[in-house]
Coordinates of C-alpha atoms and ligand atoms in Angstrom, one line a residue:
M1443 CA -74.6 -64.7 61.6
T1444 CA -74.5 -63.0 64.9
E1445 CA -76.5 -63.0 68.3
A1446 CA -79.2 -61.0 69.6
R1447 CA -80.4 -61.6 73.1
I1448 CA -82.9 -59.8 75.1
T1449 CA -83.7 -60.1 78.8
V1450 CA -87.4 -60.8 79.1
N1451 CA -88.8 -60.8 82.7
G1452 CA -85.4 -61.2 84.0
K1453 CA -84.2 -64.3 81.9
E1454 CA -81.8 -63.7 78.9
T1455 CA -83.1 -65.1 75.8
S1456 CA -81.5 -65.5 72.3
I1457 CA -83.8 -64.1 69.6
S1458 CA -82.3 -66.4 67.0
P1459 CA -83.7 -68.1 64.8
A1460 CA -86.0 -64.9 64.2
A1461 CA -85.5 -63.0 61.0
P1462 CA -84.3 -59.3 61.4
H1463 CA -87.5 -58.1 60.7
T1464 CA -89.5 -60.3 62.9
T1465 CA -91.2 -58.1 65.7
V1466 CA -90.9 -58.2 69.4
L1467 CA -94.3 -59.3 69.7
D1468 CA -93.8 -62.4 67.5
F1469 CA -90.7 -63.1 69.2
L1470 CA -92.5 -63.2 72.8
R1471 CA -95.4 -65.3 71.4
E1472 CA -93.1 -67.9 69.9
R1473 CA -91.2 -68.1 73.6
G1474 CA -94.8 -69.0 74.9
L1475 CA -95.3 -65.4 76.3
T1476 CA -98.9 -65.2 74.9
G1477 CA -100.1 -62.4 77.1
T1478 CA -98.9 -59.9 74.7
K1479 CA -101.5 -60.1 72.3
E1480 CA -101.8 -59.1 68.4
G1481 CA -105.0 -57.2 67.7
C1482 CA -104.1 -55.0 65.1
A1483 CA -100.4 -55.1 64.2
E1484 CA -100.3 -51.4 63.4
G1485 CA -100.0 -49.6 66.5
E1486 CA -103.5 -49.0 67.1
C1487 CA -104.7 -51.2 69.7
G1488 CA -102.1 -51.6 72.3
A1489 CA -103.1 -55.3 72.9
C1490 CA -99.1 -56.0 72.6
S1491 CA -97.9 -53.5 74.7
V1492 CA -94.8 -54.3 76.9
L1493 CA -92.5 -52.5 79.2
V1494 CA -88.8 -51.3 78.1
A1495 CA -86.1 -50.2 80.2
R1496 CA -85.1 -46.9 79.0
P1497 CA -83.1 -43.7 80.1
G1498 CA -84.9 -41.8 82.5
V1499 CA -86.1 -38.4 82.9
N1500 CA -86.1 -38.1 86.3
K1501 CA -84.5 -41.4 87.4
P1502 CA -81.8 -43.3 85.9
T1503 CA -84.5 -45.5 84.3
D1504 CA -87.9 -45.3 83.2
W1505 CA -90.2 -48.4 82.7
V1506 CA -91.4 -47.3 78.8
A1507 CA -94.5 -49.0 77.1
V1508 CA -94.3 -49.7 73.8
N1509 CA -96.1 -51.6 70.9
A1510 CA -94.4 -54.6 70.5
C1511 CA -95.9 -55.2 67.2
L1512 CA -94.0 -52.3 65.8
V1513 CA -90.4 -52.9 67.1
P1514 CA -88.4 -55.3 65.5
A1515 CA -86.7 -57.7 68.2
A1516 CA -83.3 -57.2 66.8
A1517 CA -83.7 -53.5 68.0
L1518 CA -83.6 -54.5 71.4
D1519 CA -80.6 -56.3 71.6
G1520 CA -79.0 -56.1 75.1
Q1521 CA -82.1 -54.6 76.4
E1522 CA -84.6 -55.4 79.2
V1523 CA -88.2 -56.2 78.5
I1524 CA -91.2 -57.1 81.2
T1525 CA -94.5 -58.4 79.9
S1526 CA -97.7 -58.9 81.8
E1527 CA -96.4 -62.3 83.0
G1528 CA -93.3 -61.0 84.5
L1529 CA -95.4 -58.1 86.4
A1530 CA -97.0 -61.0 88.8
T1531 CA -94.7 -62.2 91.3
V1532 CA -93.8 -65.9 91.0
G1533 CA -94.7 -68.0 94.3
D1534 CA -93.6 -71.0 95.6
P1535 CA -94.3 -74.1 93.7
G1536 CA -98.1 -74.9 93.6
T1537 CA -99.1 -71.5 94.7
P1538 CA -100.5 -69.0 91.9
P1539 CA -98.5 -65.9 91.3
A1540 CA -99.3 -62.7 93.4
L1541 CA -100.9 -60.3 91.2
H1542 CA -99.2 -56.8 90.7
P1543 CA -100.9 -53.8 92.1
V1544 CA -102.3 -52.9 88.8
Q1545 CA -103.3 -56.2 88.0
Q1546 CA -105.3 -56.5 91.2
E1547 CA -106.8 -53.3 90.6
M1548 CA -108.0 -54.3 87.3
A1549 CA -109.4 -57.8 88.6
V1550 CA -111.2 -56.2 91.6
R1551 CA -112.9 -53.5 89.8
G1552 CA -114.0 -55.4 86.8
G1553 CA -111.4 -54.1 84.3
S1554 CA -111.2 -56.8 82.3
Q1555 CA -114.0 -59.3 80.6
C1556 CA -112.9 -61.1 77.6
G1557 CA -109.3 -60.0 78.7
Y1558 CA -108.0 -59.9 75.0
C1559 CA -107.0 -56.3 75.8
T1560 CA -106.0 -57.0 79.5
P1561 CA -102.2 -57.5 79.4
G1562 CA -101.5 -54.7 77.0
F1563 CA -103.8 -52.3 79.3
V1564 CA -101.9 -53.7 82.4
C1565 CA -98.6 -52.9 81.2
S1566 CA -99.6 -49.3 80.0
M1567 CA -101.1 -48.9 83.3
A1568 CA -97.9 -50.3 84.8
A1569 CA -95.4 -47.6 83.0
E1570 CA -97.6 -45.0 84.5
Y1571 CA -97.5 -46.5 88.0
Y1572 CA -93.9 -46.5 87.9
R1573 CA -93.7 -42.8 86.3
P1574 CA -91.4 -41.3 89.0
D1575 CA -93.2 -37.9 89.5
R1576 CA -96.7 -39.3 89.0
C1577 CA -97.2 -39.2 92.8
A1578 CA -96.0 -35.6 92.9
H1579 CA -99.1 -34.8 91.4
A1580 CA -101.6 -36.7 93.6
D1581 CA -104.8 -34.7 95.0
P1582 CA -103.8 -33.7 98.9
T1583 CA -107.8 -33.8 99.3
D1584 CA -108.6 -37.4 98.3
G1585 CA -107.6 -40.6 100.5
A1586 CA -108.1 -43.0 98.6
E1587 CA -106.6 -46.4 99.4
A1588 CA -105.5 -49.0 96.7
H1589 CA -106.3 -52.8 97.2
D1590 CA -102.7 -53.6 97.9
G1591 CA -103.1 -51.3 101.0
T1592 CA -100.6 -48.7 100.0
E1593 CA -101.8 -45.1 100.6
V1594 CA -102.3 -42.6 97.9
H1595 CA -99.2 -40.1 98.4
V1596 CA -100.5 -36.5 98.7
D1597 CA -98.9 -33.3 97.5
A1598 CA -99.6 -29.7 97.5
E1599 CA -99.3 -29.5 93.6
A1600 CA -102.5 -31.2 93.1
H1601 CA -103.7 -31.8 89.6
V1602 CA -107.1 -33.4 89.1
D1603 CA -109.2 -33.0 86.1
A1604 CA -111.3 -35.5 83.8
E1605 CA -107.9 -36.8 82.7
H1606 CA -105.8 -37.2 85.7
G1607 CA -107.0 -39.0 88.9
P1608 CA -106.2 -38.4 92.5
N1609 CA -103.4 -40.3 92.4
G1610 CA -101.8 -38.4 89.9
F1611 CA -102.6 -41.0 87.2
D1612 CA -102.5 -39.4 83.6
L1613 CA -105.3 -41.2 81.6
H1614 CA -103.4 -40.1 78.5
A1615 CA -101.3 -43.2 79.5
L1616 CA -103.8 -45.5 78.3
S1617 CA -104.6 -43.5 74.9
G1618 CA -103.1 -46.3 72.8
N1619 CA -105.3 -48.9 74.4
L1620 CA -108.7 -50.1 73.0
C1621 CA -111.3 -52.4 74.8
R1622 CA -113.9 -53.6 72.7
C1623 CA -116.3 -55.1 75.7
T1624 CA -115.6 -53.9 79.1
G1625 CA -116.0 -50.1 78.7
Y1626 CA -113.6 -47.8 80.0
R1627 CA -115.0 -46.7 83.3
P1628 CA -113.9 -49.9 85.5
I1629 CA -110.7 -49.4 83.6
R1630 CA -110.3 -45.8 84.8
D1631 CA -111.4 -46.8 88.1
A1632 CA -108.6 -49.2 88.4
A1633 CA -106.0 -46.9 86.9
Y1634 CA -107.1 -43.9 89.6
A1635 CA -107.0 -46.6 92.4
V1636 CA -103.3 -47.7 92.0
G1637 CA -101.2 -46.6 94.8
E1638 CA -97.5 -46.0 95.1
P1639 CA -94.8 -48.5 94.5
T1640 CA -93.4 -50.1 97.7
D1641 CA -89.7 -49.7 98.6
E1642 CA -89.5 -53.7 98.0
D1643 CA -91.2 -53.4 94.6
P1644 CA -88.2 -54.7 92.2
L1645 CA -89.2 -52.8 89.2
A1646 CA -89.4 -49.5 91.3
R1647 CA -86.0 -50.4 92.7
R1648 CA -84.7 -51.1 89.1
R1649 CA -85.4 -47.5 88.1
E1650 CA -82.6 -46.2 90.6
Q1651 CA -80.1 -48.0 88.5
S1652 CA -79.0 -47.0 84.9
P1653 CA -80.8 -48.8 82.2
P1654 CA -79.0 -51.2 79.9
A1655 CA -76.5 -49.6 77.5
A1656 CA -77.2 -49.7 73.4
V1657 CA -75.2 -52.6 72.3
A1658 CA -73.8 -52.7 68.8
T1659 CA -75.5 -55.2 66.8
E1660 CA -75.0 -57.1 63.6
Y1661 CA -77.7 -59.5 63.3
A1662 CA -78.1 -61.4 60.0
R1663 CA -80.2 -64.1 58.7
D1664 CA -80.4 -65.4 55.4
D1665 CA -80.3 -62.2 53.1
S1666 CA -81.1 -59.5 55.6
T1667 CA -79.2 -57.8 58.2
F1668 CA -80.3 -55.6 61.3
L1669 CA -77.3 -53.2 62.2
R1670 CA -76.5 -50.8 65.1
R1671 CA -73.5 -49.0 65.3
S1672 CA -72.2 -47.1 68.4
T1673 CA -71.4 -44.0 67.2
L1674 CA -73.0 -41.6 64.5
A1675 CA -69.3 -41.6 62.5
E1676 CA -69.6 -45.5 62.1
T1677 CA -73.4 -45.3 61.3
L1678 CA -73.1 -42.6 58.2
R1679 CA -69.9 -44.8 56.9
V1680 CA -72.4 -47.7 56.8
L1681 CA -75.0 -45.6 55.4
R1682 CA -72.2 -44.5 52.8
E1683 CA -70.9 -48.1 52.2
R1684 CA -74.3 -49.6 51.7
P1685 CA -76.6 -47.7 49.3
D1686 CA -79.3 -50.4 50.2
A1687 CA -79.5 -49.5 54.1
V1688 CA -82.5 -48.0 55.4
V1689 CA -82.6 -46.0 58.8
V1690 CA -85.1 -47.0 61.5
A1691 CA -85.5 -44.9 64.6
G1692 CA -88.6 -45.7 66.8
S1693 CA -90.1 -47.8 64.2
T1694 CA -93.6 -46.6 64.3
D1695 CA -93.8 -45.8 60.6
Y1696 CA -91.5 -48.7 59.7
G1697 CA -93.1 -51.1 62.0
V1698 CA -96.5 -50.8 59.9
E1699 CA -95.0 -51.0 56.8
V1700 CA -93.3 -54.5 57.6
N1701 CA -96.7 -55.5 59.2
I1702 CA -99.2 -54.5 56.7
R1703 CA -97.5 -53.9 53.7
S1704 CA -94.9 -57.0 54.0
R1705 CA -91.8 -54.3 53.6
R1706 CA -88.4 -56.4 53.8
E1707 CA -85.4 -54.6 53.4
S1708 CA -81.9 -56.2 53.0
C1709 CA -80.1 -53.8 55.5
V1710 CA -81.6 -51.8 58.4
V1711 CA -79.8 -49.6 60.4
A1712 CA -80.9 -48.5 63.9
I1713 CA -80.4 -44.9 64.9
D1714 CA -82.5 -44.6 67.9
R1715 CA -79.9 -45.0 70.7
L1716 CA -77.2 -43.0 68.9
P1717 CA -75.9 -40.5 71.5
E1718 CA -75.4 -37.7 69.0
L1719 CA -79.0 -37.9 67.9
R1720 CA -80.4 -37.9 71.5
E1721 CA -79.1 -34.5 72.9
L1722 CA -81.3 -31.6 74.0
R1723 CA -79.9 -28.3 74.4
V1724 CA -81.1 -24.9 74.9
E1725 CA -78.5 -22.3 73.8
S1726 CA -79.1 -18.3 74.1
D1727 CA -80.6 -18.0 70.6
H1728 CA -81.9 -21.7 69.5
I1729 CA -83.0 -25.1 70.9
E1730 CA -81.6 -28.1 69.5
I1731 CA -83.6 -31.3 69.7
G1732 CA -81.8 -34.6 68.8
A1733 CA -83.7 -36.0 66.0
A1734 CA -83.8 -39.6 67.7
L1735 CA -85.1 -38.4 71.1
T1736 CA -88.9 -39.5 71.6
L1737 CA -91.8 -37.5 71.3
T1738 CA -92.5 -38.3 75.1
E1739 CA -88.6 -37.7 76.1
I1740 CA -88.8 -34.2 74.5
E1741 CA -92.3 -33.5 76.1
R1742 CA -91.0 -34.1 79.4
R1743 CA -87.6 -32.5 79.0
L1744 CA -88.9 -29.4 77.5
D1745 CA -91.7 -29.3 80.2
G1746 CA -93.6 -26.6 78.3
Q1747 CA -90.7 -24.1 77.1
V1748 CA -91.9 -24.3 73.6
P1749 CA -95.7 -23.9 74.2
L1750 CA -96.2 -25.0 70.6
L1751 CA -95.0 -28.2 70.9
A1752 CA -96.4 -28.5 74.0
E1753 CA -99.7 -28.2 72.3
L1754 CA -98.8 -30.7 69.7
F1755 CA -97.8 -33.8 71.7
P1756 CA -101.0 -34.5 73.4
Q1757 CA -102.6 -34.5 69.9
F1758 CA -100.0 -36.7 68.3
A1759 CA -100.9 -40.4 68.3
S1760 CA -101.2 -42.2 71.6
R1761 CA -99.1 -42.2 74.5
L1762 CA -97.7 -45.6 73.2
I1763 CA -96.8 -44.3 69.9
R1764 CA -95.1 -41.2 71.2
N1765 CA -92.6 -43.5 73.5
G1766 CA -91.2 -44.6 70.3
A1767 CA -91.9 -42.0 67.5
T1768 CA -89.4 -39.6 66.7
L1769 CA -89.0 -35.8 64.9
G1770 CA -86.8 -37.3 62.8
G1771 CA -89.0 -40.2 61.7
N1772 CA -91.7 -37.8 61.4
L1773 CA -89.8 -35.7 59.0
G1774 CA -88.2 -38.6 57.4
T1775 CA -91.2 -39.9 55.9
G1776 CA -92.0 -36.9 54.5
S1777 CA -95.7 -37.1 55.0
P1778 CA -97.9 -34.2 54.1
I1779 CA -100.0 -35.1 57.1
G1780 CA -97.4 -35.6 59.7
D1781 CA -98.1 -33.4 62.5
S1782 CA -94.8 -32.0 63.5
P1783 CA -93.7 -30.3 60.3
P1784 CA -96.7 -27.4 60.5
V1785 CA -95.7 -26.8 63.9
L1786 CA -91.8 -26.8 62.9
L1787 CA -92.9 -24.6 59.9
A1788 CA -94.5 -22.1 62.5
L1789 CA -91.3 -22.4 64.6
E1790 CA -89.2 -21.6 61.5
A1791 CA -87.1 -24.4 62.6
S1792 CA -84.2 -25.7 60.5
L1793 CA -82.8 -29.3 60.2
V1794 CA -79.3 -30.3 60.7
L1795 CA -78.4 -32.7 58.3
A1796 CA -75.4 -35.3 58.7
D1797 CA -73.6 -37.7 56.1
A1798 CA -70.1 -39.1 56.0
D1799 CA -68.7 -35.8 54.9
G1800 CA -70.0 -33.4 57.6
E1801 CA -72.9 -31.6 58.3
R1802 CA -75.3 -28.9 56.6
E1803 CA -78.3 -26.9 58.0
V1804 CA -81.4 -26.4 55.9
P1805 CA -84.4 -24.6 56.8
L1806 CA -87.4 -26.7 57.0
A1807 CA -89.4 -24.4 54.6
D1808 CA -86.7 -25.5 52.1
Y1809 CA -86.5 -29.4 52.9
F1810 CA -89.5 -30.9 51.3
T1811 CA -89.4 -30.7 47.5
G1812 CA -92.5 -32.7 46.7
Y1813 CA -94.8 -35.7 48.0
R1814 CA -92.8 -37.5 50.4
Q1815 CA -89.8 -36.2 48.9
S1816 CA -86.8 -33.6 50.1
V1817 CA -83.2 -32.3 49.8
R1818 CA -82.1 -35.1 52.0
R1819 CA -79.5 -37.1 50.0
P1820 CA -78.5 -40.7 49.9
G1821 CA -76.6 -41.6 53.0
E1822 CA -77.7 -38.4 54.9
L1823 CA -79.8 -38.4 57.9
I1824 CA -81.6 -35.9 60.2
R1825 CA -79.4 -35.5 63.2
A1826 CA -81.4 -32.7 64.9
V1827 CA -84.0 -30.2 64.7
R1828 CA -83.1 -26.3 65.6
I1829 CA -85.7 -24.0 66.9
P1830 CA -84.4 -20.1 66.9
L1831 CA -85.3 -18.2 69.9
P1832 CA -87.2 -16.2 71.0
L1833 CA -90.2 -17.4 70.3
S1834 CA -93.6 -15.7 69.4
R1835 CA -95.9 -15.2 72.2
V1836 CA -99.3 -16.5 70.6
A1837 CA -98.7 -20.2 70.0
A1838 CA -101.5 -22.7 68.8
F1839 CA -101.7 -25.9 67.1
H1840 CA -104.9 -27.0 65.8
K1841 CA -105.5 -30.4 64.3
I1842 CA -108.7 -31.4 62.7
A1843 CA -109.4 -35.2 62.8
K1844 CA -112.0 -37.4 63.0
R1845 CA -111.2 -38.7 66.7
R1846 CA -110.0 -36.2 69.3
F1847 CA -107.1 -38.3 70.2
D1848 CA -105.1 -41.0 68.3
D1849 CA -106.2 -40.1 64.9
I1850 CA -104.6 -38.7 61.6
S1851 CA -105.0 -35.3 60.7
S1852 CA -107.7 -34.4 57.7
V1853 CA -105.7 -30.8 58.3
A1854 CA -103.3 -29.3 60.8
V1855 CA -102.5 -25.7 61.6
A1856 CA -99.9 -24.4 63.6
F1857 CA -99.8 -20.5 64.6
A1858 CA -96.9 -18.5 65.9
L1859 CA -97.9 -14.9 66.1
D1860 CA -96.4 -11.8 68.0
I1861 CA -99.2 -9.2 68.7
E1862 CA -98.1 -6.0 70.2
D1863 CA -100.1 -3.0 71.0
G1864 CA -103.3 -4.8 69.3
T1865 CA -101.0 -5.2 65.9
V1866 CA -99.9 -8.2 64.4
R1867 CA -96.1 -7.6 64.0
R1868 CA -95.3 -11.2 62.9
A1869 CA -97.1 -14.0 61.9
R1870 CA -95.8 -17.6 61.0
I1871 CA -98.2 -20.2 59.8
G1872 CA -97.7 -23.9 59.2
L1873 CA -100.2 -25.8 57.3
G1874 CA -100.6 -29.8 57.1
G1875 CA -102.9 -31.7 54.9
V1876 CA -103.5 -29.1 52.3
A1877 CA -100.6 -29.8 49.6
A1878 CA -98.3 -32.2 48.6
T1879 CA -96.1 -31.1 51.1
P1880 CA -96.3 -29.2 54.7
I1881 CA -96.3 -25.6 53.7
R1882 CA -96.0 -22.1 55.2
A1883 CA -99.2 -20.1 54.7
L1884 CA -97.2 -17.0 53.5
A1885 CA -100.2 -15.1 51.8
T1886 CA -102.1 -15.5 55.2
E1887 CA -99.1 -14.2 57.0
A1888 CA -98.7 -11.2 54.8
A1889 CA -102.7 -10.4 55.2
L1890 CA -102.0 -10.3 59.1
E1891 CA -98.4 -8.5 59.4
G1892 CA -99.2 -5.0 60.3
R1893 CA -102.7 -4.9 61.0
P1894 CA -104.9 -4.7 63.6
W1895 CA -105.9 -8.1 65.6
T1896 CA -109.3 -7.4 65.1
A1897 CA -112.7 -9.4 63.9
E1898 CA -112.3 -7.5 60.4
T1899 CA -108.6 -8.3 59.8
V1900 CA -109.3 -11.9 60.7
E1901 CA -111.9 -12.3 58.7
A1902 CA -110.1 -11.2 55.7
A1903 CA -107.1 -13.2 56.3
A1904 CA -109.4 -16.2 56.9
R1905 CA -110.5 -15.9 53.2
V1906 CA -106.8 -15.6 52.1
L1907 CA -106.4 -19.1 54.4
R1908 CA -109.0 -20.8 52.8
G1909 CA -107.4 -20.5 49.6
E1910 CA -103.7 -21.7 50.7
G1911 CA -102.5 -24.8 49.2
T1912 CA -104.5 -27.4 46.9
P1913 CA -106.6 -29.4 49.5
M1914 CA -107.7 -32.8 47.9
D1915 CA -110.7 -34.7 48.3
D1916 CA -110.0 -38.1 49.9
H1917 CA -111.7 -40.9 52.3
R1918 CA -110.9 -38.4 55.4
A1919 CA -112.3 -35.1 54.2
S1920 CA -113.5 -33.3 50.9
S1921 CA -111.3 -30.4 49.8
L1922 CA -114.2 -27.9 50.4
Y1923 CA -114.1 -28.6 54.1
R1924 CA -110.2 -28.8 54.3
S1925 CA -110.7 -25.2 53.0
A1926 CA -113.3 -24.1 55.4
M1927 CA -111.3 -25.5 58.3
L1928 CA -108.3 -23.5 57.5
G1929 CA -110.5 -20.4 57.8
Q1930 CA -112.6 -21.7 60.9
S1931 CA -109.0 -22.1 62.5
L1932 CA -107.9 -18.5 62.4
R1933 CA -111.2 -17.6 63.9
K1934 CA -110.6 -19.9 66.5
L1935 CA -107.1 -18.5 67.4
H1936 CA -108.8 -14.9 67.4
A1937 CA -111.7 -16.2 69.6
Q1938 CA -109.3 -17.8 72.1
T1939 CA -106.6 -14.8 72.1
T1940 CA -109.6 -12.4 72.7
E1941 CA -110.9 -14.3 75.5
A1942 CA -107.5 -14.7 77.0
V1943 CA -107.0 -11.0 76.8
S1944 CA -110.6 -10.2 78.2
S1945 CA -110.4 -12.7 81.0
Ligands
FAD1397 C1 -101.1 -45.8 65.5 C2 -100.4 -44.6 64.8 C3 -100.6 -43.5 64.9 C4 -99.9 -42.3 64.4 N1 -100.3 -41.2 64.8 C5 -99.7 -40.0 64.0 C6 -100.2 -38.7 64.5 O1 -101.1 -38.5 65.2 N2 -99.4 -37.9 63.8 C7 -98.5 -38.2 62.7 O2 -97.7 -37.2 62.5 N3 -98.1 -39.1 63.0 C8 -98.5 -40.4 63.4 N4 -98.1 -41.6 63.2 C9 -96.8 -41.7 62.4 C10 -95.4 -42.2 63.0 O3 -95.6 -42.4 64.3 C11 -94.8 -40.8 63.2 O4 -94.6 -40.4 61.6 C12 -93.2 -41.0 63.8 O5 -92.8 -39.7 64.0 C13 -92.2 -41.5 63.1 O6 -91.0 -41.7 64.0 P1 -90.3 -43.2 64.1 O7 -89.0 -42.5 65.0 O8 -91.0 -44.2 64.7 O9 -90.1 -43.6 62.5 P2 -89.7 -44.6 61.9 O10 -90.6 -45.8 61.8 O11 -88.4 -45.4 62.7 O12 -89.0 -44.0 60.8 C14 -89.8 -43.5 59.7 C15 -89.2 -43.3 58.4 O13 -88.2 -42.0 58.7 C16 -87.0 -42.4 58.4 N5 -86.1 -42.0 59.2 C17 -86.2 -42.1 60.6 N6 -85.3 -41.2 61.4 C18 -84.6 -40.4 60.7 C19 -83.7 -39.4 60.6 N7 -82.9 -39.3 61.8 N8 -83.3 -39.0 59.6 C20 -83.5 -39.3 58.4 N9 -84.8 -40.6 58.0 C21 -85.4 -40.8 59.5 C22 -86.9 -43.6 58.2 O14 -85.8 -44.1 57.2 C23 -88.3 -44.2 57.8 O15 -88.3 -44.2 56.4 C24 -98.8 -42.8 63.6 C25 -98.3 -44.0 63.4 C26 -99.2 -45.2 63.9 C27 -98.5 -46.3 63.7
FES1398 S1 -101.2 -55.1 68.0 FE1 -102.5 -53.5 68.2 S2 -101.2 -52.1 68.7 FE2 -99.9 -53.8 68.5
FES1399 S1 -112.0 -56.8 78.0 FE1 -112.3 -57.7 76.0 S2 -111.3 -56.5 74.9 FE2 -111.1 -55.4 76.8

């Protein structure tokens, strides 16, 4: 039996006697930190949002909001967590704590009614408040002043639209938080009113130091163990020695299984902090993305270099989920409705698979073998995703779902096309939600290549696209609807590209 300790609101606390599958949410509430709420226990509502100190993109440390209901407490051994209680500053005995600027704005702008969702909103809002490059995108024309008296920093690179405030606040930071009673306008008002952190703000200052290092963990209780090794080689040895071991990265799929389906594993091996799985390299002929980088990290580090991925990320779940979710996990589940496989198929990506004997590279097109099955062997994990360069110039990702954000795809279509002098020279199309596995639309690609990019070609190819795969009827969509959406998707792409050419 070993220990695991988390620093919560500045105080180090043992997670004992929690079971290895106990979530951060349950651990916090059992310690009396009941500001962190359980709404759904499956990553949908954000009531459980907390801040974790993680390696930063523009500063040594970023405060990252995650769903505490999905992450095992043992996974945060050695890490720092801030809850809604920890955001307020405790004053002298007998005096109430001073509200944090985001709490203050939520209070004065009526952003909280029953208050159940509020701590979660406040934590997601605080993560965006501390995002280092937020104020670089503030609107120079807006002289708003926050209630704490701080001024909104202004910058020439203003980017204000329906989803970005004059203070640079990206509303997508709140896309994983639901509120039943306030209505979202006062919450948005609060978000758009927060100023810049002051120089004395301890959490802003904390960003200048390195985040806590990942620590090797062996936390065992009863007949179950949570393990974290420091290197890939040690991890792969464990996977070889323990055939019962299950790897977990961001836990956004695994955590749902634990909570909703009572999944209990005898040995869980964390891979999310392994340095070998967290590299991002742009080479002359390919880009290699570590399988354990979170989608938020990839999005911010690539910064639009792969336009198809840049289209995917905002449509993938919510910011809270993307802060934990990894490409390795999305491919590891083998789900036919995962959103990254169609995109990676269109990009002709391959996977670097690693086990204790070494590595091999497998084209993604050959990876899936059946419903939630793949060529990955026992003891093998996905180390990285490789995307060949150069990229096709026309790229689009169409996710057809019931809601615009934070929903599962009924159908997903990814296009990567090269169109030169009005002719389609090369077409790669990835599809999700229309077969037992994600697939390439090979017949449609053939119907496009070598033909003029005209309405006639597109109409003929759309008929072929409608026949790709074997779409099913289920509670999300009928097979007819799915087929129809495939055809529509190609027409939409044509309309978008011809609009772009004529404008
Ligand atoms: C509210 C919510 C919304 C979601 N929305 C979307 C969405 O819009 N689109 C979408 O595609 N998915 C969505 N998901 C599913 C999930 O977030 C993704 O599949 C995510 O990419 C999983 O990554 P993870 O690191 O959290 O995986 P984990 O939960 O840690 O692991 C998932 C599985 O993959 C395996 N695995 C993890 N890493 C590796 C690796 N490197 N090598 C081999 N196997 C590995 C694990 O063993 C496990 O079986 C959503 C989930 C939730 C809870
Ligand atoms: S409790 Fe709903 S997202 Fe965690
Ligand atoms: S204030 Fe009641 S759920 Fe948001």
